[in-house]
Structure formats: structure tokens, C-alpha cells
Coordinates of C-alpha atoms and ligand atoms in Angstrom, one line a residue:
M1 CA 0.0 0.0 0.0
K2 CA 1.2 3.5 -0.8
L3 CA 0.3 6.1 1.8
A4 CA 0.4 9.9 2.0
L5 CA 0.7 11.3 5.5
I6 CA -0.9 14.7 5.7
G7 CA 0.1 16.8 8.6
F8 CA 3.2 16.3 10.8
G9 CA 2.0 17.5 14.2
T10 CA 1.5 15.4 17.3
V11 CA -0.7 12.7 15.8
G12 CA 1.1 12.6 12.4
R13 CA 4.5 12.2 14.1
G14 CA 3.0 9.4 16.3
A15 CA 1.7 7.5 13.3
Y16 CA 5.0 8.1 11.4
D17 CA 7.1 6.7 14.2
I18 CA 4.9 3.6 14.6
L19 CA 4.9 2.9 10.8
K20 CA 8.7 3.2 10.7
D21 CA 9.2 1.1 13.8
R22 CA 6.7 -1.7 12.7
K23 CA 7.7 -1.5 9.0
E24 CA 9.0 -5.1 8.8
V25 CA 6.2 -6.7 10.9
L26 CA 3.6 -4.9 8.7
E27 CA 5.4 -5.9 5.5
K28 CA 5.5 -9.6 6.5
T29 CA 1.9 -9.6 7.7
V30 CA -0.1 -7.3 5.5
G31 CA 2.3 -6.4 2.7
P32 CA 4.4 -3.2 2.4
V33 CA 3.0 0.0 3.8
E34 CA 5.1 2.7 2.1
I35 CA 4.9 6.3 3.2
A36 CA 5.1 7.6 -0.4
Y37 CA 4.7 11.3 0.6
V38 CA 4.4 13.5 3.5
V39 CA 2.2 16.5 2.7
A40 CA 3.1 19.6 4.8
S41 CA 2.4 23.3 4.8
D42 CA 4.5 25.6 2.7
R43 CA 6.0 26.9 6.0
S44 CA 7.2 23.6 7.4
R45 CA 8.2 21.9 4.2
N46 CA 11.8 22.9 4.2
T47 CA 12.5 22.0 7.9
L48 CA 10.7 18.7 7.5
E49 CA 12.7 17.8 4.4
L50 CA 15.9 18.0 6.6
E51 CA 14.3 15.8 9.2
I52 CA 12.8 12.8 7.3
D53 CA 13.8 10.7 4.3
E54 CA 10.4 10.6 2.6
P55 CA 9.4 13.1 -0.2
V56 CA 7.8 16.2 1.4
V57 CA 5.3 18.0 -0.8
T58 CA 2.6 20.7 -0.3
A59 CA -1.0 21.1 -1.1
K60 CA -0.1 22.3 -4.6
E61 CA 1.1 18.8 -5.5
Y62 CA -1.9 17.0 -4.0
D63 CA -3.5 15.9 -7.3
E64 CA -0.3 14.2 -8.3
V65 CA -0.1 12.6 -4.8
L66 CA -3.7 11.3 -5.1
A67 CA -2.9 9.8 -8.5
E68 CA -0.2 7.7 -6.9
V69 CA -1.4 6.6 -3.4
D70 CA -4.0 4.1 -2.2
C71 CA -4.7 5.9 1.1
I72 CA -4.2 9.2 2.9
A73 CA -3.8 9.6 6.6
E74 CA -5.0 13.0 7.5
A75 CA -3.7 14.5 10.7
T76 CA -3.7 18.2 10.1
G77 CA -6.1 19.2 12.8
A78 CA -7.4 21.8 10.3
M79 CA -11.0 22.2 9.2
D80 CA -11.7 23.4 5.6
M81 CA -8.4 22.3 4.3
A82 CA -8.7 18.8 5.9
Y83 CA -12.2 18.5 4.4
D84 CA -10.8 19.4 1.0
Y85 CA -8.1 16.7 1.4
M86 CA -10.6 14.1 2.4
R87 CA -13.3 14.9 -0.1
R88 CA -10.9 14.9 -3.0
A89 CA -9.3 11.6 -1.9
L90 CA -12.6 9.8 -1.5
E91 CA -13.9 11.2 -4.8
K92 CA -10.9 9.6 -6.5
G93 CA -11.4 6.3 -4.7
V94 CA -8.4 6.9 -2.4
G95 CA -8.9 5.6 1.1
V96 CA -9.1 8.1 4.0
V97 CA -7.9 7.6 7.5
T98 CA -8.2 10.6 9.9
A99 CA -8.0 11.7 13.5
N100 CA -10.0 14.8 12.7
K101 CA -13.1 14.7 14.9
A102 CA -14.1 18.3 14.1
C103 CA -14.0 17.8 10.4
V104 CA -15.6 14.3 10.4
S105 CA -18.4 15.6 12.7
A106 CA -19.0 18.6 10.4
H107 CA -19.1 16.6 7.2
Y108 CA -20.0 13.1 8.4
E109 CA -22.9 12.3 6.0
E110 CA -21.2 13.6 2.9
L111 CA -17.9 11.9 3.5
V112 CA -19.6 8.5 4.4
A113 CA -21.8 8.8 1.3
L114 CA -18.7 9.5 -0.9
S115 CA -16.9 6.5 0.6
E116 CA -19.9 4.3 -0.1
K117 CA -20.1 5.6 -3.7
T118 CA -16.5 5.1 -4.6
G119 CA -15.8 2.1 -2.3
A120 CA -12.8 3.9 -0.7
P121 CA -12.4 3.1 3.0
F122 CA -13.2 6.0 5.3
L123 CA -11.9 5.3 8.8
F124 CA -11.7 7.6 11.8
E125 CA -11.0 5.4 14.8
A126 CA -8.5 8.0 16.1
A127 CA -11.2 10.7 16.2
V128 CA -12.9 9.2 19.3
G129 CA -11.2 8.1 22.5
G130 CA -7.6 8.6 21.2
G131 CA -5.9 5.2 21.5
I132 CA -9.0 3.2 22.5
P133 CA -10.2 0.8 19.9
V134 CA -13.9 1.7 20.1
L135 CA -15.3 2.7 16.7
T136 CA -13.9 -0.5 15.1
P137 CA -15.8 -2.8 17.5
L138 CA -18.8 -0.4 17.5
R139 CA -19.1 -1.0 13.7
A140 CA -19.5 -4.7 14.3
L141 CA -21.7 -4.3 17.5
C142 CA -24.2 -2.1 15.6
L143 CA -24.8 -4.9 13.1
Q144 CA -25.6 -7.4 15.8
N145 CA -27.2 -5.3 18.5
D146 CA -29.6 -2.4 19.0
I147 CA -27.4 0.0 21.0
L148 CA -29.3 0.9 24.2
D149 CA -26.9 3.3 25.8
V150 CA -23.6 5.1 25.1
K151 CA -21.9 6.9 27.9
G152 CA -18.3 8.0 28.5
I153 CA -15.5 10.3 29.1
L154 CA -14.2 11.4 25.7
N155 CA -11.8 14.2 26.5
G156 CA -8.4 13.5 28.0
T157 CA -7.6 17.2 28.8
C158 CA -10.7 17.6 30.9
N159 CA -10.2 14.3 32.7
Y160 CA -6.6 15.3 33.5
L161 CA -7.6 18.7 34.6
L162 CA -10.4 17.6 36.8
N163 CA -8.3 14.8 38.4
A164 CA -5.5 17.3 39.2
M165 CA -8.0 19.7 40.7
F166 CA -9.7 17.1 42.8
K167 CA -6.6 15.2 43.8
D168 CA -4.1 18.0 44.4
G169 CA -6.2 21.1 44.4
A170 CA -4.3 22.1 41.3
D171 CA -4.8 25.4 39.6
Y172 CA -7.1 25.4 36.6
K173 CA -5.0 27.6 34.3
N174 CA -1.6 26.1 35.1
T175 CA -3.0 22.5 34.6
L176 CA -4.6 23.4 31.3
A177 CA -1.2 24.8 30.1
L178 CA 0.4 21.5 31.2
C179 CA -2.2 19.6 29.1
Q180 CA -1.1 21.7 26.1
E181 CA 2.6 20.8 26.8
L182 CA 1.7 17.1 27.1
G183 CA 0.1 17.2 23.7
Y184 CA -3.4 16.5 25.1
A185 CA -5.2 19.8 24.5
E186 CA -6.5 21.1 21.2
Q187 CA -4.7 24.0 19.5
D188 CA -7.5 26.1 21.0
P189 CA -8.1 24.5 24.4
T190 CA -11.5 26.2 24.5
D191 CA -12.7 23.3 22.4
D192 CA -11.7 21.0 25.3
V193 CA -12.9 22.9 28.3
E194 CA -16.2 24.1 26.8
G195 CA -17.1 20.6 25.8
Y196 CA -17.0 21.1 22.0
D197 CA -14.4 18.4 21.5
T198 CA -16.4 15.9 23.5
R199 CA -19.6 16.9 21.6
R200 CA -17.9 16.2 18.3
K201 CA -16.9 12.7 19.5
L202 CA -20.3 12.0 20.9
H203 CA -21.8 13.1 17.6
L204 CA -19.8 10.5 15.8
L205 CA -20.8 7.8 18.2
I206 CA -24.5 8.9 17.8
E207 CA -24.2 8.8 14.0
M208 CA -22.9 5.2 14.2
A209 CA -25.1 3.9 16.9
F210 CA -28.4 5.7 16.5
G211 CA -28.7 7.9 13.4
H212 CA -28.2 11.4 12.0
V213 CA -28.5 14.5 14.2
D214 CA -27.1 18.0 13.9
G215 CA -24.0 17.6 16.0
D216 CA -24.0 21.3 17.0
A217 CA -27.5 20.9 18.5
I218 CA -26.4 18.4 21.1
P219 CA -26.9 20.2 24.5
T220 CA -23.3 20.9 25.7
R221 CA -21.8 22.5 28.8
G222 CA -18.1 22.2 29.6
I223 CA -16.0 22.5 32.8
A224 CA -14.7 26.1 32.3
Q225 CA -16.9 27.4 35.2
I226 CA -15.4 25.1 37.9
N227 CA -13.3 26.6 40.6
Q228 CA -11.5 25.6 43.7
S229 CA -14.3 26.4 46.2
V230 CA -16.7 24.1 44.2
V231 CA -14.0 21.4 44.2
A232 CA -13.3 21.8 48.0
Y233 CA -17.1 21.5 48.8
L234 CA -17.6 18.4 46.6
K235 CA -14.5 16.7 47.9
A236 CA -15.7 17.1 51.4
N237 CA -18.9 15.3 50.3
D238 CA -17.0 12.5 48.6
K239 CA -18.1 13.5 45.1
K240 CA -16.2 14.0 42.0
V241 CA -17.0 15.9 38.8
K242 CA -16.3 14.5 35.3
L243 CA -17.3 15.8 31.9
V244 CA -19.6 13.0 30.6
A245 CA -21.1 12.5 27.2
S246 CA -24.2 10.3 27.0
A247 CA -26.8 9.3 24.5
K248 CA -29.6 6.8 24.6
P249 CA -32.8 6.0 22.7
V250 CA -36.0 7.1 24.3
D251 CA -39.6 7.4 23.0
G252 CA -39.5 9.7 19.9
G253 CA -35.7 10.0 19.5
I254 CA -32.6 10.0 21.6
E255 CA -31.5 11.9 24.7
A256 CA -28.0 13.2 24.2
V257 CA -26.0 15.6 26.3
V258 CA -22.5 16.6 27.2
E259 CA -22.1 18.1 30.6
P260 CA -20.3 17.9 34.0
V261 CA -21.7 15.1 36.1
L262 CA -21.4 14.6 39.8
L263 CA -20.3 11.1 40.5
D264 CA -19.6 9.0 43.7
G265 CA -15.9 8.8 44.3
A266 CA -15.9 5.0 43.4
N267 CA -17.8 5.3 40.1
S268 CA -15.9 3.7 37.2
L269 CA -15.8 7.0 35.3
A270 CA -14.9 8.9 38.5
I271 CA -11.7 6.8 39.0
L272 CA -10.3 7.1 35.5
P273 CA -6.8 8.6 36.0
D274 CA -4.8 11.1 34.0
A275 CA -6.0 11.5 30.4
I276 CA -7.7 8.1 30.3
N277 CA -11.0 7.9 28.5
Q278 CA -13.8 5.4 28.7
V279 CA -16.7 4.6 26.5
N280 CA -19.5 2.4 28.0
V281 CA -21.7 0.8 25.4
K282 CA -24.8 -1.3 26.1
G283 CA -25.9 -3.6 23.3
S284 CA -29.2 -5.5 23.2
W285 CA -27.5 -8.8 22.8
V286 CA -24.0 -8.4 24.3
G287 CA -25.0 -6.3 27.4
D288 CA -22.6 -3.8 29.0
L289 CA -19.2 -3.2 27.5
A290 CA -16.5 -0.7 28.6
F291 CA -13.7 0.5 26.4
T292 CA -11.0 2.2 28.4
G293 CA -7.6 3.6 27.5
P294 CA -5.4 6.6 26.8
G295 CA -7.8 9.3 25.3
A296 CA -5.2 11.6 23.9
G297 CA -1.5 12.0 23.1
K298 CA 1.0 11.3 20.4
E299 CA 1.6 7.6 20.6
P300 CA -1.9 6.3 21.5
T301 CA -3.6 8.4 18.8
G302 CA -0.9 7.6 16.3
N303 CA -1.5 3.9 17.1
A304 CA -5.2 4.3 16.3
V305 CA -4.3 6.0 12.9
V306 CA -2.0 3.1 12.1
A307 CA -4.7 0.5 13.0
D308 CA -7.0 2.2 10.5
I309 CA -4.2 2.2 7.9
V310 CA -3.8 -1.5 8.4
A311 CA -7.6 -2.0 8.1
A312 CA -7.5 0.0 4.8
A313 CA -4.6 -2.0 3.5
T314 CA -6.4 -5.3 4.4
K315 CA -9.8 -4.0 3.4
S316 CA -11.0 -5.4 6.7
A317 CA -13.2 -2.5 8.0
M318 CA -16.8 -3.4 8.7
P319 CA -19.4 -1.2 6.8
L320 CA -21.2 1.5 8.7
M321 CA -24.9 0.9 9.2
K322 CA -27.3 3.0 7.1
R323 CA -29.5 5.0 9.4
G324 CA -32.0 7.8 9.1
D325 CA -32.5 11.0 11.0
V326 CA -33.2 10.9 14.8
K327 CA -34.6 13.6 16.9
L328 CA -32.8 15.1 19.9
M329 CA -35.2 15.0 22.8
P330 CA -35.2 17.3 25.8
I331 CA -33.2 16.4 28.9
R332 CA -34.4 16.2 32.5
G333 CA -32.3 15.5 35.5
R334 CA -31.4 16.4 39.0
Y335 CA -28.7 19.0 39.2
F336 CA -26.1 20.5 41.5
V337 CA -25.7 24.2 41.0
A338 CA -22.8 26.3 42.5
K339 CA -25.2 29.1 43.5
E340 CA -28.1 29.6 45.9
L341 CA -31.4 29.3 43.9
E342 CA -35.0 29.6 44.9
G343 CA -38.0 28.0 43.3
D344 CA -40.3 24.9 43.2
F345 CA -37.5 22.9 41.5
V346 CA -35.1 23.4 44.5
D347 CA -34.7 20.3 46.6
R348 CA -32.3 21.8 49.1
V349 CA -29.6 24.4 49.6
D350 CA -26.3 23.6 51.4
E351 CA -23.5 26.1 52.1
G352 CA -24.7 28.2 49.2
F353 CA -24.9 25.3 46.7
T354 CA -28.3 24.2 45.3
Y355 CA -29.5 20.6 44.7
T356 CA -32.5 20.5 42.4
K357 CA -35.4 18.0 42.1
S358 CA -35.8 16.5 38.6
V359 CA -36.1 19.5 36.4
A360 CA -36.1 20.2 32.6
R361 CA -32.5 21.1 31.7
D362 CA -33.7 23.9 29.4
E363 CA -35.8 25.5 32.3
L364 CA -32.9 25.3 34.7
L365 CA -30.5 27.0 32.2
K366 CA -32.9 30.0 32.0
Q367 CA -32.1 30.6 35.7
L368 CA -28.3 30.5 35.2
D369 CA -25.8 32.8 33.7
N370 CA -22.9 31.4 31.7
D371 CA -20.4 31.8 34.6
T372 CA -22.3 29.4 37.0
F373 CA -21.0 25.9 37.4
F374 CA -23.5 23.1 37.4
A375 CA -23.4 19.3 37.1
R376 CA -26.0 16.6 36.7
I377 CA -26.4 14.3 39.7
E378 CA -26.0 10.6 38.8
D379 CA -27.5 8.1 41.1
Ligands
LIG401 N1 -7.8 17.4 22.9 C1 -8.3 16.0 22.9 C2 -8.4 15.5 24.3 C3 -7.3 15.2 22.0 O1 -7.9 16.1 25.2 O2 -9.1 14.4 24.4 C4 -7.8 13.8 21.7 O3 -8.9 13.9 20.9

């Protein structure tokens, strides 16, 4: 197989290192996987040429690249440009492997349809859960099961940040900067802490497990409002906060939401350390499954990219199920709010923090400004 590696940032380098290291094993087992080109920006081309042996080209030469390769591995982290790379590849019948959750979430239907039309593989395991093999088994699970529930922690940065705050009382800003240094956070970490990155990943899980929704319409709240006094109060009450994504079928559609959730200290999502992610999937035949592993970082995400490259080389990926539109239904829940509130929906107030009865999430939000931290209470 001839491959073009597009983008040489954290994930691209991870995939490159693994492909080089495993070259002989791959060759013996699935045939040669040759990095025929690395496609880089005009700015980084010259420095990259000094660093690696493979031919380095830029977007201008992309048509020639596509004429020669069987598959592209897109790891630019870009949006419009990445879409252009992927669309043009699939149109020409060239396989696409990508880690780009933002771009796949934004163009899911079109890219999947193109892949079906031309028969070129379109694989995006690295886009959800970093190094965790979850989309690959989910493709198969969906064929055999109705999916009854999907829930998990899908952002390594937020998991790391919340763990550090709850364990060591760490400072929010400094820890977020550390997540950037560790290669966990997005170029714009707002995407992590406001929950948009998690929402994009949940959107992909929903498209695969339930059907088509507008990803941007999934109700989403991140962790940016948390502070040390909230953390101190919750710790004293043996509670932890995690940013949880969930989706499940209900009458009329699906309930899907990304928001902070208050968990008992021993809950399996509460105890996930560092940047570990977990996706819990309930299937009608298989029952409860949990997929756990490193949710971000160079090597784990590079590993997921290489797994898809191998699947493309061996043409072994399961097809995606064809599904129609599904409706996002309103969310109800009991909530913890870091503010004293009054009203029928209030269950109790403790030390200036409010615990609500079961309430419509939309109604609760009308009572809150954007600076107030809240979290759903999980029983
Ligand atoms: N910024 C993402 C995270 C990278 O922290 O999970 C992996 O998708």
C-alpha cells in the first residue's frame, strides 16, 4: 500500500514513528506500507525535508499525490483544508484515515456517502477516544445489536484537569497549560474545556449507533466554570466531577448531552486517572461493555491511525450501518448548581450550593448565567 501522510504535528508524528518502527512486521503480515509522501504546509516543508527521508510535498502537488497513493492519513487538525483533502481523496477512490473529529463531525454524512459511492475506505478510529479501539468494535456491534446506551469520558484534557484539581487542588489555568505541553489539549483548548471536542466525539458515536443528528444541536456544557471552592465542597462530600457524554434512545428519539456530572468517588468514570477515556456501550445482545484507555497523546492516537491504515490495507473494516434521522429529545435531570437558587424545583440548599429536584434542563438553564458551574447528579 502507498500512503500519503498529511500533517506532521503530534498525531502525524506518532503515526509516522509507529509505521517506521513496525515496517518489517507490517510488511511480512499485510504487505508493504510505504509512506510515499508527507504533505506539509509551505511553512514547514523545508525544515521537514531535513528531518525525514520521505518526499515532502505541499497542497499544490496534492493531485499528483492522489494519482499515486491508495490511502491518505490526514492528521492536520485543520478544518476546511482537511475537508478538502478528504473529499478529493474519496472522490478519486483513495482511502481516507483521519483523526480529525471536528471535520468528520461537520461533514459526516457527505464523507460517508462518498466513501460508499467510490468504495474507498473512510476510517476515523483515532477521532474518538484517542488510542482506545472503540469505533472499530462499534461498527460490528451495531450490526448485531440495538445500541441501548452510550456513555463516557471522551476528552483527555478535561479528565486530566479535573483529576488534578480534585486530587491535588491544582490550579485550573496552570494545569490546562500543562495539558497543552503534554500534547493532550487542542490548539485552541476552549474546544476541550467548553465541551465542544467531547460533543464532536459524541456526535460520531451517535451517527454510528443511532442515526443522524445535527451535532451542533447536542446540548453541551463544559467545565470552564469550575473553581477551587466548588472542588473543595464536593471533595468534602465524597463527590467528583467528570465531563460526561451520554446518548440513549427514548420514545420519539434520543436523549444526548455533554455536561459535567457529579459522581460518587468510586464510580468507574470517576476513578479514571490522567488523560484516560472510557466509552461504555450497552448492546441489546451483548450487554454492558466498557472500552478504556489513553484518550489523547502522540503515541496512542498515532496507534489508532496506524490501526486504520492496516484496516484500509487489508480492506477489513466493517461497513457503517445505514441509518435515518433521529430527533434530539429534551433532557431532564437532578442538578447540583454552584449558587443559591429559589423556586419549586429546588430540593435543598447547602452552604450556598443548590441541589434540584428532577427538572427540565432547558428550564434550569434559564435561571443560570454562563459563569455558574452546574453538574447533573448521577444516582
Ligand atoms: N484534545 C483532545 C483530548 C485530544 O484532550 O481528548 C484527543 O482527541
